[in-house]
PDB file of C-alpha atoms in Angstrom:
ATOM      1  CA  MET N   1       0.102   0.015  -0.082  1.00 97.00           C
ATOM      2  CA  HIS N   2       0.995   3.611  -0.162  1.00 98.00           C
ATOM      3  CA  ALA N   3       1.058   6.092   2.806  1.00 98.00           C
ATOM      4  CA  ILE N   4       2.283   9.528   3.694  1.00 98.00           C
ATOM      5  CA  LYS N   5       5.622   9.282   5.509  1.00 97.00           C
ATOM      6  CA  LEU N   6       7.572  12.041   7.191  1.00 96.00           C
ATOM      7  CA  ARG N   7      11.066  12.259   5.679  1.00 95.00           C
ATOM      8  CA  GLU N   8      12.323  14.289   8.783  1.00 96.00           C
ATOM      9  CA  PRO N   9      10.632  16.647  11.213  1.00 96.00           C
ATOM     10  CA  GLY N  10       9.909  20.016   9.583  1.00 97.00           C
ATOM     11  CA  GLY N  11       7.711  21.679   6.963  1.00 97.00           C
ATOM     12  CA  PRO N  12       4.957  20.299   4.823  1.00 97.00           C
ATOM     13  CA  ASP N  13       7.438  19.464   2.051  1.00 96.00           C
ATOM     14  CA  ASN N  14       8.691  16.651   4.255  1.00 97.00           C
ATOM     15  CA  LEU N  15       5.550  14.543   3.730  1.00 98.00           C
ATOM     16  CA  GLU N  16       6.021  11.984   1.091  1.00 98.00           C
ATOM     17  CA  TRP N  17       3.613   9.527  -0.681  1.00 98.00           C
ATOM     18  CA  VAL N  18       5.585   6.182  -0.497  1.00 98.00           C
ATOM     19  CA  GLU N  19       5.125   2.393  -0.651  1.00 98.00           C
ATOM     20  CA  VAL N  20       4.914   0.811   2.854  1.00 97.00           C
ATOM     21  CA  PRO N  21       4.089  -2.615   4.128  1.00 97.00           C
ATOM     22  CA  ASP N  22       0.359  -3.488   4.438  1.00 96.00           C
ATOM     23  CA  PRO N  23      -0.826  -3.636   8.187  1.00 97.00           C
ATOM     24  CA  ARG N  24      -2.617  -6.772   9.477  1.00 97.00           C
ATOM     25  CA  PRO N  25      -5.266  -6.830  12.126  1.00 98.00           C
ATOM     26  CA  GLY N  26      -4.627  -8.462  15.533  1.00 97.00           C
ATOM     27  CA  PRO N  27      -7.187  -9.740  17.915  1.00 98.00           C
ATOM     28  CA  GLY N  28      -9.923  -7.269  18.414  1.00 98.00           C
ATOM     29  CA  GLU N  29      -8.900  -5.257  15.465  1.00 98.00           C
ATOM     30  CA  VAL N  30     -10.292  -4.366  12.100  1.00 98.00           C
ATOM     31  CA  LEU N  31      -8.471  -3.798   8.735  1.00 98.00           C
ATOM     32  CA  LEU N  32      -9.939  -0.784   6.790  1.00 98.00           C
ATOM     33  CA  ASP N  33      -9.439   0.186   3.140  1.00 98.00           C
ATOM     34  CA  VAL N  34      -9.187   3.869   3.677  1.00 98.00           C
ATOM     35  CA  ALA N  35     -11.371   6.222   1.595  1.00 98.00           C
ATOM     36  CA  ALA N  36     -10.311   9.496   3.276  1.00 98.00           C
ATOM     37  CA  SER N  37      -8.607  10.922   6.259  1.00 98.00           C
ATOM     38  CA  ALA N  38      -8.528  14.388   7.701  1.00 98.00           C
ATOM     39  CA  VAL N  39      -5.983  16.891   8.960  1.00 98.00           C
ATOM     40  CA  ASN N  40      -5.897  17.776  12.551  1.00 96.00           C
ATOM     41  CA  ARG N  41      -3.595  20.329  14.410  1.00 94.00           C
ATOM     42  CA  ALA N  42      -2.102  17.380  16.115  1.00 95.00           C
ATOM     43  CA  ASP N  43      -0.843  16.143  12.767  1.00 97.00           C
ATOM     44  CA  LEU N  44       0.953  19.450  12.200  1.00 96.00           C
ATOM     45  CA  LEU N  45       2.657  19.179  15.572  1.00 95.00           C
ATOM     46  CA  GLN N  46       3.785  15.500  14.945  1.00 97.00           C
ATOM     47  CA  ARG N  47       5.086  16.634  11.465  1.00 98.00           C
ATOM     48  CA  GLN N  48       7.157  19.321  13.238  1.00 96.00           C
ATOM     49  CA  GLY N  49       8.472  16.750  15.778  1.00 96.00           C
ATOM     50  CA  ASN N  50       6.658  18.180  18.653  1.00 93.00           C
ATOM     51  CA  TYR N  51       4.038  15.372  19.203  1.00 93.00           C
ATOM     52  CA  PRO N  52       5.328  11.821  18.846  1.00 93.00           C
ATOM     53  CA  PRO N  53       2.626   8.989  18.619  1.00 94.00           C
ATOM     54  CA  PRO N  54       1.808   7.117  21.875  1.00 93.00           C
ATOM     55  CA  PRO N  55       3.480   3.766  22.448  1.00 92.00           C
ATOM     56  CA  GLY N  56       2.491   1.163  20.073  1.00 91.00           C
ATOM     57  CA  ALA N  57       0.600   3.441  17.696  1.00 94.00           C
ATOM     58  CA  SER N  58       1.549   3.818  14.039  1.00 96.00           C
ATOM     59  CA  ASP N  59       4.134   6.570  13.278  1.00 96.00           C
ATOM     60  CA  ILE N  60       2.048   7.414  10.091  1.00 98.00           C
ATOM     61  CA  LEU N  61       0.047  10.703  10.726  1.00 98.00           C
ATOM     62  CA  GLY N  62      -3.759  10.645  10.829  1.00 98.00           C
ATOM     63  CA  LEU N  63      -6.055  10.511  13.707  1.00 98.00           C
ATOM     64  CA  GLU N  64      -9.404   9.597  11.944  1.00 98.00           C
ATOM     65  CA  CYS N  65     -10.473   7.978   8.657  1.00 98.00           C
ATOM     66  CA  SER N  66     -13.294   6.726   6.691  1.00 98.00           C
ATOM     67  CA  GLY N  67     -13.310   3.470   4.685  1.00 98.00           C
ATOM     68  CA  THR N  68     -14.528  -0.049   4.213  1.00 98.00           C
ATOM     69  CA  VAL N  69     -14.094  -3.001   6.291  1.00 98.00           C
ATOM     70  CA  ALA N  70     -11.571  -5.330   4.539  1.00 98.00           C
ATOM     71  CA  GLU N  71     -10.664  -7.878   7.251  1.00 98.00           C
ATOM     72  CA  LEU N  72     -11.874  -8.759  10.863  1.00 98.00           C
ATOM     73  CA  GLY N  73      -9.324  -9.670  13.447  1.00 98.00           C
ATOM     74  CA  GLU N  74      -9.830 -12.558  15.824  1.00 98.00           C
ATOM     75  CA  GLY N  75     -12.765 -12.130  18.216  1.00 97.00           C
ATOM     76  CA  VAL N  76     -14.443  -9.057  16.354  1.00 98.00           C
ATOM     77  CA  GLU N  77     -18.127  -9.044  16.327  1.00 96.00           C
ATOM     78  CA  GLY N  78     -20.713  -6.668  15.201  1.00 96.00           C
ATOM     79  CA  TRP N  79     -18.930  -5.709  11.974  1.00 98.00           C
ATOM     80  CA  GLN N  80     -18.833  -7.384   8.673  1.00 98.00           C
ATOM     81  CA  VAL N  81     -16.360  -7.103   5.583  1.00 98.00           C
ATOM     82  CA  GLY N  82     -17.655  -4.398   3.233  1.00 98.00           C
ATOM     83  CA  ASP N  83     -19.303  -2.291   5.950  1.00 98.00           C
ATOM     84  CA  GLU N  84     -18.688   1.468   5.394  1.00 98.00           C
ATOM     85  CA  VAL N  85     -17.402   3.067   8.545  1.00 98.00           C
ATOM     86  CA  CYS N  86     -15.469   5.941   9.992  1.00 98.00           C
ATOM     87  CA  ALA N  87     -12.889   5.509  12.758  1.00 98.00           C
ATOM     88  CA  LEU N  88     -10.967   7.173  15.466  1.00 98.00           C
ATOM     89  CA  LEU N  89      -7.283   6.376  15.364  1.00 98.00           C
ATOM     90  CA  ALA N  90      -4.038   6.834  17.436  1.00 97.00           C
ATOM     91  CA  GLY N  91      -2.185   7.196  14.088  1.00 97.00           C
ATOM     92  CA  GLY N  92      -2.045   5.542  10.524  1.00 98.00           C
ATOM     93  CA  GLY N  93      -4.938   7.408   8.929  1.00 98.00           C
ATOM     94  CA  TYR N  94      -2.791   9.011   6.025  1.00 98.00           C
ATOM     95  CA  ALA N  95      -2.615   5.577   4.226  1.00 98.00           C
ATOM     96  CA  GLU N  96      -4.470   3.364   1.833  1.00 98.00           C
ATOM     97  CA  ARG N  97      -5.043   0.871   4.624  1.00 98.00           C
ATOM     98  CA  VAL N  98      -5.105   1.006   8.428  1.00 98.00           C
ATOM     99  CA  VAL N  99      -5.770  -1.182  11.441  1.00 98.00           C
ATOM    100  CA  VAL N 100      -8.080   0.105  14.189  1.00 98.00           C
ATOM    101  CA  PRO N 101      -9.512  -1.436  17.337  1.00 98.00           C
ATOM    102  CA  ALA N 102     -13.071  -2.413  16.731  1.00 98.00           C
ATOM    103  CA  GLY N 103     -14.361  -0.288  19.580  1.00 98.00           C
ATOM    104  CA  GLN N 104     -13.280   2.867  17.744  1.00 98.00           C
ATOM    105  CA  LEU N 105     -15.425   2.220  14.703  1.00 98.00           C
ATOM    106  CA  LEU N 106     -18.434   4.160  14.047  1.00 98.00           C
ATOM    107  CA  PRO N 107     -20.993   3.504  11.199  1.00 98.00           C
ATOM    108  CA  VAL N 108     -21.293   6.325   8.432  1.00 98.00           C
ATOM    109  CA  PRO N 109     -24.237   8.121   9.838  1.00 97.00           C
ATOM    110  CA  GLY N 110     -27.462   9.007   7.938  1.00 94.00           C
ATOM    111  CA  GLU N 111     -26.960  10.613   4.542  1.00 94.00           C
ATOM    112  CA  VAL N 112     -23.391  11.594   5.127  1.00 98.00           C
ATOM    113  CA  ASP N 113     -21.227  10.310   2.276  1.00 97.00           C
ATOM    114  CA  LEU N 114     -18.250   8.083   2.931  1.00 98.00           C
ATOM    115  CA  ILE N 115     -15.567  10.647   2.135  1.00 98.00           C
ATOM    116  CA  THR N 116     -17.193  13.414   4.167  1.00 98.00           C
ATOM    117  CA  SER N 117     -17.524  11.041   7.180  1.00 98.00           C
ATOM    118  CA  ALA N 118     -13.757  11.025   7.504  1.00 98.00           C
ATOM    119  CA  GLY N 119     -13.904  14.366   9.123  1.00 98.00           C
ATOM    120  CA  LEU N 120     -16.192  13.268  11.894  1.00 98.00           C
ATOM    121  CA  PRO N 121     -14.617  10.814  14.458  1.00 98.00           C
ATOM    122  CA  GLU N 122     -11.880  13.227  15.935  1.00 98.00           C
ATOM    123  CA  VAL N 123     -14.118  16.223  16.321  1.00 98.00           C
ATOM    124  CA  ALA N 124     -17.176  14.336  17.460  1.00 98.00           C
ATOM    125  CA  CYS N 125     -15.316  12.301  20.127  1.00 98.00           C
ATOM    126  CA  THR N 126     -13.318  15.484  21.269  1.00 98.00           C
ATOM    127  CA  VAL N 127     -16.344  17.807  21.497  1.00 98.00           C
ATOM    128  CA  TRP N 128     -18.637  15.049  23.066  1.00 98.00           C
ATOM    129  CA  SER N 129     -16.164  13.749  25.593  1.00 98.00           C
ATOM    130  CA  ASN N 130     -15.268  17.311  26.869  1.00 98.00           C
ATOM    131  CA  VAL N 131     -18.420  19.338  26.481  1.00 98.00           C
ATOM    132  CA  VAL N 132     -20.984  16.664  27.345  1.00 98.00           C
ATOM    133  CA  MET N 133     -19.368  13.863  29.189  1.00 98.00           C
ATOM    134  CA  HIS N 134     -16.902  15.733  31.170  1.00 98.00           C
ATOM    135  CA  ALA N 135     -18.447  19.387  31.521  1.00 98.00           C
ATOM    136  CA  ASN N 136     -21.967  18.175  31.448  1.00 98.00           C
ATOM    137  CA  LEU N 137     -23.331  20.996  29.375  1.00 98.00           C
ATOM    138  CA  ALA N 138     -27.103  21.378  30.096  1.00 98.00           C
ATOM    139  CA  GLU N 139     -29.968  22.912  28.231  1.00 98.00           C
ATOM    140  CA  GLY N 140     -30.186  26.601  28.975  1.00 98.00           C
ATOM    141  CA  GLU N 141     -26.531  26.999  29.791  1.00 98.00           C
ATOM    142  CA  VAL N 142     -23.991  29.190  27.909  1.00 98.00           C
ATOM    143  CA  LEU N 143     -21.129  27.466  25.863  1.00 98.00           C
ATOM    144  CA  LEU N 144     -18.079  29.531  24.858  1.00 98.00           C
ATOM    145  CA  VAL N 145     -16.106  27.969  21.959  1.00 98.00           C
ATOM    146  CA  HIS N 146     -12.688  29.350  21.161  1.00 98.00           C
ATOM    147  CA  GLY N 147     -11.719  29.038  17.483  1.00 96.00           C
ATOM    148  CA  GLY N 148     -15.251  28.587  16.272  1.00 96.00           C
ATOM    149  CA  ALA N 149     -14.260  28.505  12.624  1.00 96.00           C
ATOM    150  CA  GLY N 150     -12.104  25.335  12.901  1.00 95.00           C
ATOM    151  CA  GLY N 151     -13.029  21.692  12.691  1.00 96.00           C
ATOM    152  CA  ILE N 152     -13.625  21.451  16.575  1.00 97.00           C
ATOM    153  CA  GLY N 153     -15.268  24.775  16.751  1.00 98.00           C
ATOM    154  CA  THR N 154     -17.885  24.190  13.754  1.00 98.00           C
ATOM    155  CA  HIS N 155     -18.818  20.974  15.314  1.00 98.00           C
ATOM    156  CA  ALA N 156     -19.134  22.279  18.952  1.00 98.00           C
ATOM    157  CA  ILE N 157     -21.305  25.133  17.847  1.00 98.00           C
ATOM    158  CA  GLN N 158     -23.859  22.587  16.476  1.00 98.00           C
ATOM    159  CA  VAL N 159     -23.686  20.257  19.451  1.00 98.00           C
ATOM    160  CA  GLY N 160     -24.261  23.088  21.867  1.00 98.00           C
ATOM    161  CA  LYS N 161     -27.293  24.167  19.754  1.00 98.00           C
ATOM    162  CA  ALA N 162     -28.623  20.753  19.428  1.00 98.00           C
ATOM    163  CA  LEU N 163     -28.479  20.426  23.283  1.00 98.00           C
ATOM    164  CA  GLY N 164     -30.439  23.687  23.843  1.00 98.00           C
ATOM    165  CA  ALA N 165     -27.446  25.892  24.902  1.00 98.00           C
ATOM    166  CA  THR N 166     -26.658  29.490  24.059  1.00 98.00           C
ATOM    167  CA  VAL N 167     -23.435  29.321  22.045  1.00 98.00           C
ATOM    168  CA  ALA N 168     -20.742  31.932  21.939  1.00 98.00           C
ATOM    169  CA  VAL N 169     -17.761  31.793  19.631  1.00 98.00           C
ATOM    170  CA  THR N 170     -14.515  33.650  18.934  1.00 98.00           C
ATOM    171  CA  ALA N 171     -13.000  33.964  15.491  1.00 97.00           C
ATOM    172  CA  GLY N 172     -10.730  36.370  13.786  1.00 95.00           C
ATOM    173  CA  SER N 173     -12.853  37.839  11.020  1.00 96.00           C
ATOM    174  CA  ALA N 174     -16.327  39.086  10.064  1.00 96.00           C
ATOM    175  CA  ASP N 175     -16.577  36.599   7.341  1.00 97.00           C
ATOM    176  CA  ARG N 176     -15.806  33.593   9.628  1.00 97.00           C
ATOM    177  CA  LEU N 177     -18.063  34.916  12.428  1.00 98.00           C
ATOM    178  CA  ASP N 178     -20.896  35.297   9.899  1.00 98.00           C
ATOM    179  CA  ARG N 179     -20.475  31.585   8.967  1.00 98.00           C
ATOM    180  CA  CYS N 180     -20.426  30.639  12.656  1.00 98.00           C
ATOM    181  CA  ARG N 181     -23.669  32.419  12.979  1.00 98.00           C
ATOM    182  CA  GLN N 182     -25.019  30.456   9.981  1.00 98.00           C
ATOM    183  CA  LEU N 183     -24.228  27.255  11.965  1.00 98.00           C
ATOM    184  CA  GLY N 184     -26.289  28.426  14.958  1.00 98.00           C
ATOM    185  CA  ALA N 185     -23.779  30.678  17.050  1.00 98.00           C
ATOM    186  CA  ASP N 186     -25.784  33.135  19.009  1.00 98.00           C
ATOM    187  CA  ILE N 187     -22.896  35.382  20.161  1.00 98.00           C
ATOM    188  CA  ALA N 188     -20.019  35.996  17.658  1.00 98.00           C
ATOM    189  CA  ILE N 189     -16.957  37.725  18.967  1.00 98.00           C
ATOM    190  CA  ASN N 190     -14.044  38.987  16.948  1.00 98.00           C
ATOM    191  CA  TYR N 191     -11.059  38.281  19.172  1.00 97.00           C
ATOM    192  CA  LYS N 192      -8.970  40.812  17.332  1.00 96.00           C
ATOM    193  CA  GLU N 193     -11.225  43.644  18.169  1.00 97.00           C
ATOM    194  CA  GLN N 194     -13.268  42.594  21.227  1.00 97.00           C
ATOM    195  CA  ASP N 195     -12.764  41.312  24.740  1.00 97.00           C
ATOM    196  CA  PHE N 196     -14.652  38.081  25.056  1.00 98.00           C
ATOM    197  CA  VAL N 197     -14.766  38.457  28.825  1.00 98.00           C
ATOM    198  CA  GLU N 198     -16.608  41.750  28.405  1.00 98.00           C
ATOM    199  CA  VAL N 199     -18.899  40.604  25.696  1.00 98.00           C
ATOM    200  CA  LEU N 200     -20.045  37.519  27.588  1.00 98.00           C
ATOM    201  CA  ARG N 201     -20.499  39.552  30.821  1.00 97.00           C
ATOM    202  CA  ASP N 202     -22.724  42.043  28.929  1.00 97.00           C
ATOM    203  CA  GLU N 203     -24.620  39.477  26.896  1.00 97.00           C
ATOM    204  CA  THR N 204     -25.141  36.445  29.349  1.00 98.00           C
ATOM    205  CA  GLY N 205     -23.238  37.221  32.487  1.00 98.00           C
ATOM    206  CA  GLY N 206     -20.660  34.656  31.668  1.00 98.00           C
ATOM    207  CA  ALA N 207     -20.194  31.116  30.450  1.00 98.00           C
ATOM    208  CA  ASP N 208     -21.110  27.911  32.134  1.00 98.00           C
ATOM    209  CA  VAL N 209     -18.748  25.870  29.931  1.00 98.00           C
ATOM    210  CA  ILE N 210     -15.659  26.932  28.001  1.00 98.00           C
ATOM    211  CA  LEU N 211     -13.986  24.795  25.373  1.00 98.00           C
ATOM    212  CA  ASP N 212     -10.549  26.295  24.890  1.00 98.00           C
ATOM    213  CA  ASN N 213      -7.845  25.509  22.327  1.00 95.00           C
ATOM    214  CA  MET N 214      -5.478  28.404  23.372  1.00 94.00           C
ATOM    215  CA  GLY N 215      -4.231  27.185  26.818  1.00 92.00           C
ATOM    216  CA  ALA N 216      -1.869  29.509  28.688  1.00 91.00           C
ATOM    217  CA  LYS N 217      -2.662  32.836  26.785  1.00 95.00           C
ATOM    218  CA  TYR N 218      -6.403  32.706  27.587  1.00 96.00           C
ATOM    219  CA  LEU N 219      -6.182  30.968  31.119  1.00 96.00           C
ATOM    220  CA  ASP N 220      -6.872  33.951  33.300  1.00 96.00           C
ATOM    221  CA  ARG N 221      -9.379  35.624  31.024  1.00 97.00           C
ATOM    222  CA  ASN N 222     -11.170  32.254  30.650  1.00 98.00           C
ATOM    223  CA  VAL N 223     -11.550  31.968  34.416  1.00 98.00           C
ATOM    224  CA  SER N 224     -12.842  35.631  34.434  1.00 98.00           C
ATOM    225  CA  ALA N 225     -15.427  34.712  31.852  1.00 98.00           C
ATOM    226  CA  LEU N 226     -16.811  31.815  33.865  1.00 98.00           C
ATOM    227  CA  LYS N 227     -20.055  31.916  35.744  1.00 98.00           C
ATOM    228  CA  THR N 228     -20.392  30.519  39.223  1.00 98.00           C
ATOM    229  CA  ASN N 229     -20.045  26.759  38.986  1.00 98.00           C
ATOM    230  CA  GLY N 230     -18.588  27.223  35.551  1.00 98.00           C
ATOM    231  CA  ARG N 231     -16.329  24.591  33.756  1.00 98.00           C
ATOM    232  CA  LEU N 232     -13.327  25.401  31.698  1.00 98.00           C
ATOM    233  CA  VAL N 233     -12.014  22.535  29.519  1.00 98.00           C
ATOM    234  CA  ILE N 234      -8.568  23.097  27.838  1.00 97.00           C
ATOM    235  CA  ILE N 235      -7.988  20.951  24.818  1.00 96.00           C
ATOM    236  CA  GLY N 236      -5.194  22.836  23.028  1.00 93.00           C
ATOM    237  CA  MET N 237      -2.010  24.865  23.682  1.00 90.00           C
ATOM    238  CA  GLN N 238      -1.765  27.158  20.630  1.00 90.00           C
ATOM    239  CA  GLY N 239      -1.390  30.024  23.161  1.00 90.00           C
ATOM    240  CA  GLY N 240       1.392  28.434  25.189  1.00 90.00           C
ATOM    241  CA  VAL N 241       1.785  25.829  27.929  1.00 91.00           C
ATOM    242  CA  LYS N 242       2.462  27.952  31.050  1.00 93.00           C
ATOM    243  CA  GLY N 243      -0.066  30.366  32.463  1.00 92.00           C
ATOM    244  CA  GLU N 244      -0.917  31.896  35.860  1.00 92.00           C
ATOM    245  CA  LEU N 245      -4.180  30.662  37.541  1.00 93.00           C
ATOM    246  CA  ASN N 246      -5.751  32.882  40.099  1.00 94.00           C
ATOM    247  CA  ILE N 247      -6.920  30.218  42.723  1.00 95.00           C
ATOM    248  CA  GLY N 248      -8.872  32.696  44.603  1.00 95.00           C
ATOM    249  CA  LYS N 249     -10.949  33.651  41.580  1.00 95.00           C
ATOM    250  CA  LEU N 250     -11.455  30.082  40.795  1.00 95.00           C
ATOM    251  CA  MET N 251     -12.672  29.198  44.246  1.00 97.00           C
ATOM    252  CA  THR N 252     -14.881  32.228  44.660  1.00 96.00           C
ATOM    253  CA  LYS N 253     -16.728  31.075  41.544  1.00 97.00           C
ATOM    254  CA  ARG N 254     -16.596  27.349  42.725  1.00 98.00           C
ATOM    255  CA  ALA N 255     -15.412  26.777  39.116  1.00 97.00           C
ATOM    256  CA  SER N 256     -13.180  23.971  37.638  1.00 97.00           C
ATOM    257  CA  VAL N 257     -10.408  23.848  35.218  1.00 97.00           C
ATOM    258  CA  ALA N 258      -9.619  20.671  33.337  1.00 97.00           C
ATOM    259  CA  GLY N 259      -7.112  19.750  30.650  1.00 95.00           C
ATOM    260  CA  THR N 260      -7.676  16.665  28.472  1.00 95.00           C
ATOM    261  CA  THR N 261      -6.307  14.797  25.526  1.00 93.00           C
ATOM    262  CA  LEU N 262      -7.883  12.143  23.388  1.00 95.00           C
ATOM    263  CA  ARG N 263      -5.203  10.450  21.452  1.00 95.00           C
ATOM    264  CA  ALA N 264      -3.106   8.986  24.342  1.00 92.00           C
ATOM    265  CA  ARG N 265      -6.220   7.581  26.248  1.00 95.00           C
ATOM    266  CA  PRO N 266      -6.297   3.763  26.710  1.00 96.00           C
ATOM    267  CA  VAL N 267      -8.248   1.684  24.198  1.00 96.00           C
ATOM    268  CA  ASP N 268     -10.919   0.921  26.613  1.00 97.00           C
ATOM    269  CA  ASP N 269     -11.484   4.550  27.358  1.00 98.00           C
ATOM    270  CA  LYS N 270     -11.689   5.404  23.805  1.00 98.00           C
ATOM    271  CA  ALA N 271     -14.155   2.652  23.237  1.00 98.00           C
ATOM    272  CA  ARG N 272     -16.294   4.178  26.070  1.00 98.00           C
ATOM    273  CA  ILE N 273     -16.280   7.531  24.259  1.00 98.00           C
ATOM    274  CA  VAL N 274     -17.041   6.156  20.867  1.00 98.00           C
ATOM    275  CA  ALA N 275     -19.883   4.110  22.273  1.00 98.00           C
ATOM    276  CA  ASP N 276     -21.508   7.159  23.858  1.00 98.00           C
ATOM    277  CA  VAL N 277     -21.030   9.114  20.680  1.00 98.00           C
ATOM    278  CA  ARG N 278     -22.587   6.485  18.841  1.00 98.00           C
ATOM    279  CA  GLU N 279     -25.637   6.226  21.134  1.00 98.00           C
ATOM    280  CA  ARG N 280     -26.279   9.895  21.857  1.00 98.00           C
ATOM    281  CA  LEU N 281     -24.541  12.063  19.169  1.00 98.00           C
ATOM    282  CA  TRP N 282     -24.908   9.970  16.140  1.00 98.00           C
ATOM    283  CA  PRO N 283     -28.695  10.228  15.975  1.00 98.00           C
ATOM    284  CA  LEU N 284     -28.299  13.922  15.769  1.00 98.00           C
ATOM    285  CA  VAL N 285     -25.800  13.598  12.853  1.00 98.00           C
ATOM    286  CA  ALA N 286     -28.162  11.271  11.112  1.00 97.00           C
ATOM    287  CA  GLU N 287     -31.101  13.656  11.229  1.00 96.00           C
ATOM    288  CA  GLY N 288     -28.903  16.664  10.157  1.00 96.00           C
ATOM    289  CA  ALA N 289     -29.014  18.621  13.482  1.00 97.00           C
ATOM    290  CA  VAL N 290     -25.332  18.297  13.560  1.00 98.00           C
ATOM    291  CA  ARG N 291     -23.399  18.023  10.231  1.00 96.00           C
ATOM    292  CA  PRO N 292     -19.772  17.830   9.184  1.00 97.00           C
ATOM    293  CA  VAL N 293     -18.281  21.070   7.902  1.00 97.00           C
ATOM    294  CA  ILE N 294     -15.746  20.488   5.202  1.00 98.00           C
ATOM    295  CA  GLY N 295     -13.580  23.409   3.953  1.00 96.00           C
ATOM    296  CA  GLN N 296     -11.301  21.496   1.554  1.00 96.00           C
ATOM    297  CA  VAL N 297     -10.647  18.063   0.070  1.00 97.00           C
ATOM    298  CA  VAL N 298      -7.183  17.361  -0.959  1.00 97.00           C
ATOM    299  CA  PRO N 299      -5.744  14.343  -2.626  1.00 98.00           C
ATOM    300  CA  MET N 300      -3.960  12.209   0.035  1.00 98.00           C
ATOM    301  CA  SER N 301      -0.777  12.095  -2.002  1.00 97.00           C
ATOM    302  CA  GLU N 302      -0.718  15.780  -1.624  1.00 97.00           C
ATOM    303  CA  ALA N 303      -0.973  16.056   2.132  1.00 98.00           C
ATOM    304  CA  GLY N 304       1.766  18.697   2.329  1.00 97.00           C
ATOM    305  CA  LYS N 305      -0.652  21.149   0.566  1.00 97.00           C
ATOM    306  CA  ALA N 306      -3.366  20.404   2.971  1.00 97.00           C
ATOM    307  CA  HIS N 307      -1.062  21.031   6.022  1.00 98.00           C
ATOM    308  CA  GLN N 308      -0.068  24.241   4.540  1.00 97.00           C
ATOM    309  CA  ALA N 309      -3.626  25.345   3.982  1.00 95.00           C
ATOM    310  CA  LEU N 310      -4.368  24.559   7.712  1.00 95.00           C
ATOM    311  CA  GLU N 311      -1.380  26.417   8.921  1.00 94.00           C
ATOM    312  CA  GLU N 312      -2.169  29.532   6.885  1.00 93.00           C
ATOM    313  CA  GLY N 313      -5.545  29.698   8.762  1.00 89.00           C
ATOM    314  CA  GLY N 314      -8.042  30.317   5.839  1.00 88.00           C
ATOM    315  CA  VAL N 315      -9.982  27.141   6.027  1.00 94.00           C
ATOM    316  CA  PHE N 316     -13.499  27.056   7.642  1.00 96.00           C
ATOM    317  CA  GLY N 317     -14.143  23.622   9.005  1.00 97.00           C
ATOM    318  CA  LYS N 318     -12.114  20.496   8.265  1.00 97.00           C
ATOM    319  CA  VAL N 319      -9.570  19.591   5.637  1.00 98.00           C
ATOM    320  CA  LEU N 320      -9.934  16.058   4.152  1.00 98.00           C
ATOM    321  CA  LEU N 321      -7.311  13.825   2.462  1.00 98.00           C
ATOM    322  CA  SER N 322      -9.017  11.555  -0.170  1.00 98.00           C
ATOM    323  CA  VAL N 323      -7.397   8.435  -1.274  1.00 96.00           C
ATOM    324  CA  ARG N 324      -9.620   8.458  -4.424  1.00 75.00           C
ATOM    325  CA  GLY N 325      -8.410  11.903  -5.630  1.00 57.00           C
TER     326      GLY N 325
END
């Protein structure tokens, strides 16, 4: 098979489409013929040499994919050869074939086509596990999503609205904010021109749940933006890794701060998240209340161009890599 391999850590030009050995499924695993994968910011970090795969995971990039079941490993039940699926991966998605634990498979939902479904597993599991399973977003609460125009953000907007929350987002241009409104965002904040703490205080009194991709840069302001009993969940470090936390402010609000990752979780933990996504979120996707938002589709052999597009920041939604051109 062919796959994207990293010649050496560095820029997008270091990604090469080369021939590699075919993987084989072990017990409890499934082999997929990949239709498409998707580009996530974690892939960019791995390409740069800053985010190695967890022990035992493929060193090929790619944290999600869609495809067709080609072979079942020993003991796998509930799936058949030929099933069209999408999958959450620890690595290996930038390839024509990939092996995945059976518990990390999801059926292609509703009317979503096979290629498009490649952009769902990572964002769905990230948003659902953090906003719903961890932060327990409830109907009538306020959800603030930083980076509303990205893959995570566009998905989180729709999940928040489907659950009956008021959704606020930050983004860096009027056009991107307008598109966030079209997805259902109630409050659109230009982070280059407005202070999200002040806007939320004026509009809603604060946020009950904040989904944050910035980390250190926004830490103090995020705590200031929380309501009493608010929950801040940090899933990214685009704004740095070390910040100052005002414990007094946090305690006064009886608020909480959590930092989470998805990729390095144990297989059983990922299977638990995927099962909850399939039971509670997938019906919303199947009925169209939550839909994948795709900004670009690039041939997988040209993955470097896709990485460059994501780094330049002009894409709204997800960037997909299609094996079929």
